[in-house]
Amino acid sequence: MNGESTVDSGGPGARRVLGSRAVVEERPATGPADPAGPVTAHHPTPTRALFDSLVGQWALSRTISGFGVFDGTARFRPIQADVLRYREEGELVTATGERGPAYREYFYLLRGERILVCFTDTEPGGRVLHDLLPAGSGAGPLSASAVHHCGRDVYTGHYDFRAPDRFDVRIEVRGPAKDYTIRSTYRRA
């Protein structure tokens, strides 16, 4: 990974807020007819709404199977129109009782209907952890899965965006010397 944390903590996901539909509104009759016609107000697509809804602070609770637990906060901060900087900070408690501060950072990029979770050791979009294509049925929750290969290790991420104030991420890590699962729950702070 990018070496910024004491543990592979995986990348977070997001939540669904709005559906996708354009609405046509009539302009108010305040003068002569406007030759441009009606104004079209665009509602964000589900992926855009999901991305925008991430901004702010979240309470984060994580278990790392066979290793320990992490409790802290996660914050998504816009740095460009389609780029968020993610930072989590908190306390890691190992299975042996050791305690210490831990943090991790990512970039989240919106690219069309995809959300890229990227490492911060390069420019945004340089190294991708997970390339997510959120999908769902109708107005229901969105979810996405993606795979990242790091040498002989594989990081499979499952992102469930269940409600406006909560989302869950499960990262399964497999490799010659790795076999564990990271489960993270985010709740709006």
GROMACS .gro file of C-alpha atoms in nm:
model
  189
    1MET     CA    1   0.000   0.000   0.000
    2ASN     CA    2   0.121   0.358   0.040
    3GLY     CA    3   0.291   0.318   0.379
    4GLU     CA    4   0.100   0.598   0.550
    5SER     CA    5  -0.062   0.383   0.815
    6THR     CA    6   0.031   0.108   1.052
    7VAL     CA    7  -0.219  -0.130   0.889
    8ASP     CA    8  -0.381  -0.191   0.550
    9SER     CA    9  -0.710  -0.020   0.631
   10GLY     CA   10  -0.876  -0.030   0.291
   11GLY     CA   11  -1.069   0.242   0.120
   12PRO     CA   12  -1.406   0.373   0.218
   13GLY     CA   13  -1.707   0.401   0.012
   14ALA     CA   14  -2.010   0.638   0.021
   15ARG     CA   15  -2.386   0.673   0.034
   16ARG     CA   16  -2.675   0.726  -0.205
   17VAL     CA   17  -2.880   1.044  -0.182
   18LEU     CA   18  -3.070   1.124  -0.503
   19GLY     CA   19  -3.208   0.949  -0.810
   20SER     CA   20  -3.129   1.045  -1.168
   21ARG     CA   21  -3.382   1.248  -1.368
   22ALA     CA   22  -3.392   1.581  -1.548
   23VAL     CA   23  -3.673   1.825  -1.469
   24VAL     CA   24  -3.796   2.098  -1.702
   25GLU     CA   25  -3.905   2.422  -1.535
   26GLU     CA   26  -4.083   2.711  -1.702
   27ARG     CA   27  -3.916   3.051  -1.673
   28PRO     CA   28  -4.130   3.308  -1.492
   29ALA     CA   29  -4.317   3.546  -1.721
   30THR     CA   30  -4.129   3.863  -1.628
   31GLY     CA   31  -4.098   4.012  -1.973
   32PRO     CA   32  -4.105   3.919  -2.340
   33ALA     CA   33  -4.083   3.550  -2.429
   34ASP     CA   34  -3.729   3.417  -2.404
   35PRO     CA   35  -3.619   3.268  -2.738
   36ALA     CA   36  -3.398   3.021  -2.549
   37GLY     CA   37  -3.710   2.839  -2.426
   38PRO     CA   38  -3.753   2.658  -2.093
   39VAL     CA   39  -3.470   2.617  -1.845
   40THR     CA   40  -3.358   2.259  -1.779
   41ALA     CA   41  -3.257   2.192  -1.419
   42HIS     CA   42  -3.033   1.887  -1.402
   43HIS     CA   43  -3.047   1.666  -1.099
   44PRO     CA   44  -2.725   1.482  -1.031
   45THR     CA   45  -2.690   1.123  -1.139
   46PRO     CA   46  -2.691   0.867  -0.857
   47THR     CA   47  -2.310   0.845  -0.874
   48ARG     CA   48  -2.270   1.226  -0.863
   49ALA     CA   49  -2.513   1.249  -0.569
   50LEU     CA   50  -2.324   0.969  -0.393
   51PHE     CA   51  -1.990   1.143  -0.448
   52ASP     CA   52  -2.121   1.480  -0.328
   53SER     CA   53  -2.280   1.323  -0.021
   54LEU     CA   54  -1.942   1.204   0.107
   55VAL     CA   55  -1.825   1.555   0.197
   56GLY     CA   56  -1.794   1.606   0.570
   57GLN     CA   57  -1.705   1.407   0.878
   58TRP     CA   58  -1.789   1.044   0.959
   59ALA     CA   59  -1.745   0.825   1.266
   60LEU     CA   60  -1.541   0.521   1.162
   61SER     CA   61  -1.535   0.178   1.326
   62ARG     CA   62  -1.319  -0.099   1.175
   63THR     CA   63  -1.220  -0.457   1.251
   64ILE     CA   64  -0.919  -0.624   1.093
   65SER     CA   65  -0.958  -1.000   1.131
   66GLY     CA   66  -0.680  -1.157   1.334
   67PHE     CA   67  -0.515  -0.820   1.392
   68GLY     CA   68  -0.725  -0.569   1.584
   69VAL     CA   69  -0.971  -0.282   1.576
   70PHE     CA   70  -0.961   0.082   1.474
   71ASP     CA   71  -1.195   0.359   1.595
   72GLY     CA   72  -1.179   0.717   1.481
   73THR     CA   73  -1.308   0.968   1.232
   74ALA     CA   74  -1.296   1.002   0.856
   75ARG     CA   75  -1.327   1.330   0.669
   76PHE     CA   76  -1.389   1.395   0.299
   77ARG     CA   77  -1.275   1.742   0.189
   78PRO     CA   78  -1.320   1.882  -0.165
   79ILE     CA   79  -0.995   1.996  -0.324
   80GLN     CA   80  -1.126   2.025  -0.682
   81ALA     CA   81  -1.473   1.996  -0.840
   82ASP     CA   82  -1.442   1.619  -0.887
   83VAL     CA   83  -1.170   1.538  -0.631
   84LEU     CA   84  -1.209   1.474  -0.259
   85ARG     CA   85  -0.925   1.422  -0.015
   86TYR     CA   86  -1.006   1.152   0.240
   87ARG     CA   87  -0.829   1.132   0.575
   88GLU     CA   88  -0.903   0.897   0.863
   89GLU     CA   89  -0.749   0.932   1.208
   90GLY     CA   90  -0.800   0.733   1.521
   91GLU     CA   91  -0.666   0.469   1.754
   92LEU     CA   92  -0.559   0.121   1.649
   93VAL     CA   93  -0.574  -0.152   1.914
   94THR     CA   94  -0.406  -0.478   1.814
   95ALA     CA   95  -0.515  -0.826   1.922
   96THR     CA   96  -0.217  -0.827   2.162
   97GLY     CA   97  -0.340  -0.507   2.332
   98GLU     CA   98  -0.093  -0.263   2.178
   99ARG     CA   99  -0.246   0.082   2.120
  100GLY     CA  100  -0.143   0.369   1.903
  101PRO     CA  101  -0.255   0.643   1.668
  102ALA     CA  102  -0.313   0.552   1.304
  103TYR     CA  103  -0.422   0.737   0.993
  104ARG     CA  104  -0.470   0.681   0.623
  105GLU     CA  105  -0.534   0.912   0.327
  106TYR     CA  106  -0.683   0.866  -0.019
  107PHE     CA  107  -0.810   1.073  -0.308
  108TYR     CA  108  -1.163   1.006  -0.430
  109LEU     CA  109  -1.217   1.108  -0.793
  110LEU     CA  110  -1.543   1.127  -0.986
  111ARG     CA  111  -1.497   1.016  -1.347
  112GLY     CA  112  -1.832   0.999  -1.526
  113GLU     CA  113  -2.030   0.728  -1.349
  114ARG     CA  114  -1.721   0.588  -1.175
  115ILE     CA  115  -1.560   0.674  -0.844
  116LEU     CA  116  -1.186   0.608  -0.821
  117VAL     CA  117  -1.028   0.551  -0.480
  118CYS     CA  118  -0.662   0.648  -0.525
  119PHE     CA  119  -0.344   0.648  -0.320
  120THR     CA  120  -0.202   0.988  -0.222
  121ASP     CA  121   0.163   0.917  -0.304
  122THR     CA  122   0.105   1.056  -0.657
  123GLU     CA  123  -0.125   1.315  -0.813
  124PRO     CA  124  -0.499   1.237  -0.789
  125GLY     CA  125  -0.573   0.947  -1.024
  126GLY     CA  126  -0.210   0.832  -1.038
  127ARG     CA  127  -0.239   0.502  -0.849
  128VAL     CA  128  -0.584   0.350  -0.816
  129LEU     CA  129  -0.682   0.125  -0.525
  130HIS     CA  130  -1.038   0.064  -0.644
  131ASP     CA  131  -1.228   0.169  -0.958
  132LEU     CA  132  -1.593   0.168  -0.848
  133LEU     CA  133  -1.900   0.162  -1.071
  134PRO     CA  134  -2.186   0.207  -0.823
  135ALA     CA  135  -2.503   0.023  -0.924
  136GLY     CA  136  -2.843  -0.031  -0.771
  137SER     CA  137  -3.205  -0.087  -0.855
  138GLY     CA  138  -3.432   0.215  -0.879
  139ALA     CA  139  -3.423   0.429  -0.567
  140GLY     CA  140  -3.261   0.156  -0.357
  141PRO     CA  141  -2.912   0.150  -0.212
  142LEU     CA  142  -2.605   0.152  -0.434
  143SER     CA  143  -2.316  -0.092  -0.414
  144ALA     CA  144  -1.989  -0.155  -0.593
  145SER     CA  145  -1.704  -0.405  -0.592
  146ALA     CA  146  -1.353  -0.378  -0.729
  147VAL     CA  147  -1.021  -0.564  -0.723
  148HIS     CA  148  -0.670  -0.423  -0.671
  149HIS     CA  149  -0.355  -0.629  -0.735
  150CYS     CA  150  -0.044  -0.536  -0.538
  151GLY     CA  151   0.234  -0.777  -0.635
  152ARG     CA  152   0.098  -1.121  -0.548
  153ASP     CA  153  -0.158  -0.979  -0.303
  154VAL     CA  154  -0.520  -0.912  -0.401
  155TYR     CA  155  -0.741  -0.651  -0.229
  156THR     CA  156  -1.109  -0.709  -0.317
  157GLY     CA  157  -1.332  -0.426  -0.200
  158HIS     CA  158  -1.708  -0.442  -0.150
  159TYR     CA  159  -1.875  -0.104  -0.090
  160ASP     CA  160  -2.239  -0.086   0.032
  161PHE     CA  161  -2.402   0.256   0.039
  162ARG     CA  162  -2.710   0.170   0.244
  163ALA     CA  163  -2.852   0.493   0.380
  164PRO     CA  164  -2.788   0.868   0.384
  165ASP     CA  165  -2.607   0.844   0.717
  166ARG     CA  166  -2.420   0.514   0.686
  167PHE     CA  167  -2.207   0.304   0.452
  168ASP     CA  168  -2.002  -0.013   0.490
  169VAL     CA  169  -1.681  -0.132   0.325
  170ARG     CA  170  -1.539  -0.484   0.333
  171ILE     CA  171  -1.187  -0.544   0.197
  172GLU     CA  172  -1.076  -0.905   0.157
  173VAL     CA  173  -0.697  -0.932   0.145
  174ARG     CA  174  -0.544  -1.250   0.002
  175GLY     CA  175  -0.188  -1.338  -0.090
  176PRO     CA  176   0.100  -1.574  -0.015
  177ALA     CA  177   0.143  -1.427   0.335
  178LYS     CA  178  -0.193  -1.247   0.375
  179ASP     CA  179  -0.540  -1.376   0.453
  180TYR     CA  180  -0.762  -1.133   0.639
  181THR     CA  181  -1.073  -0.917   0.605
  182ILE     CA  182  -1.114  -0.550   0.692
  183ARG     CA  183  -1.470  -0.445   0.783
  184SER     CA  184  -1.542  -0.073   0.814
  185THR     CA  185  -1.863   0.104   0.912
  186TYR     CA  186  -1.906   0.477   0.853
  187ARG     CA  187  -2.177   0.681   1.027
  188ARG     CA  188  -2.239   1.050   0.964
  189ALA     CA  189  -2.088   1.246   1.254
   0.00000   0.00000   0.00000
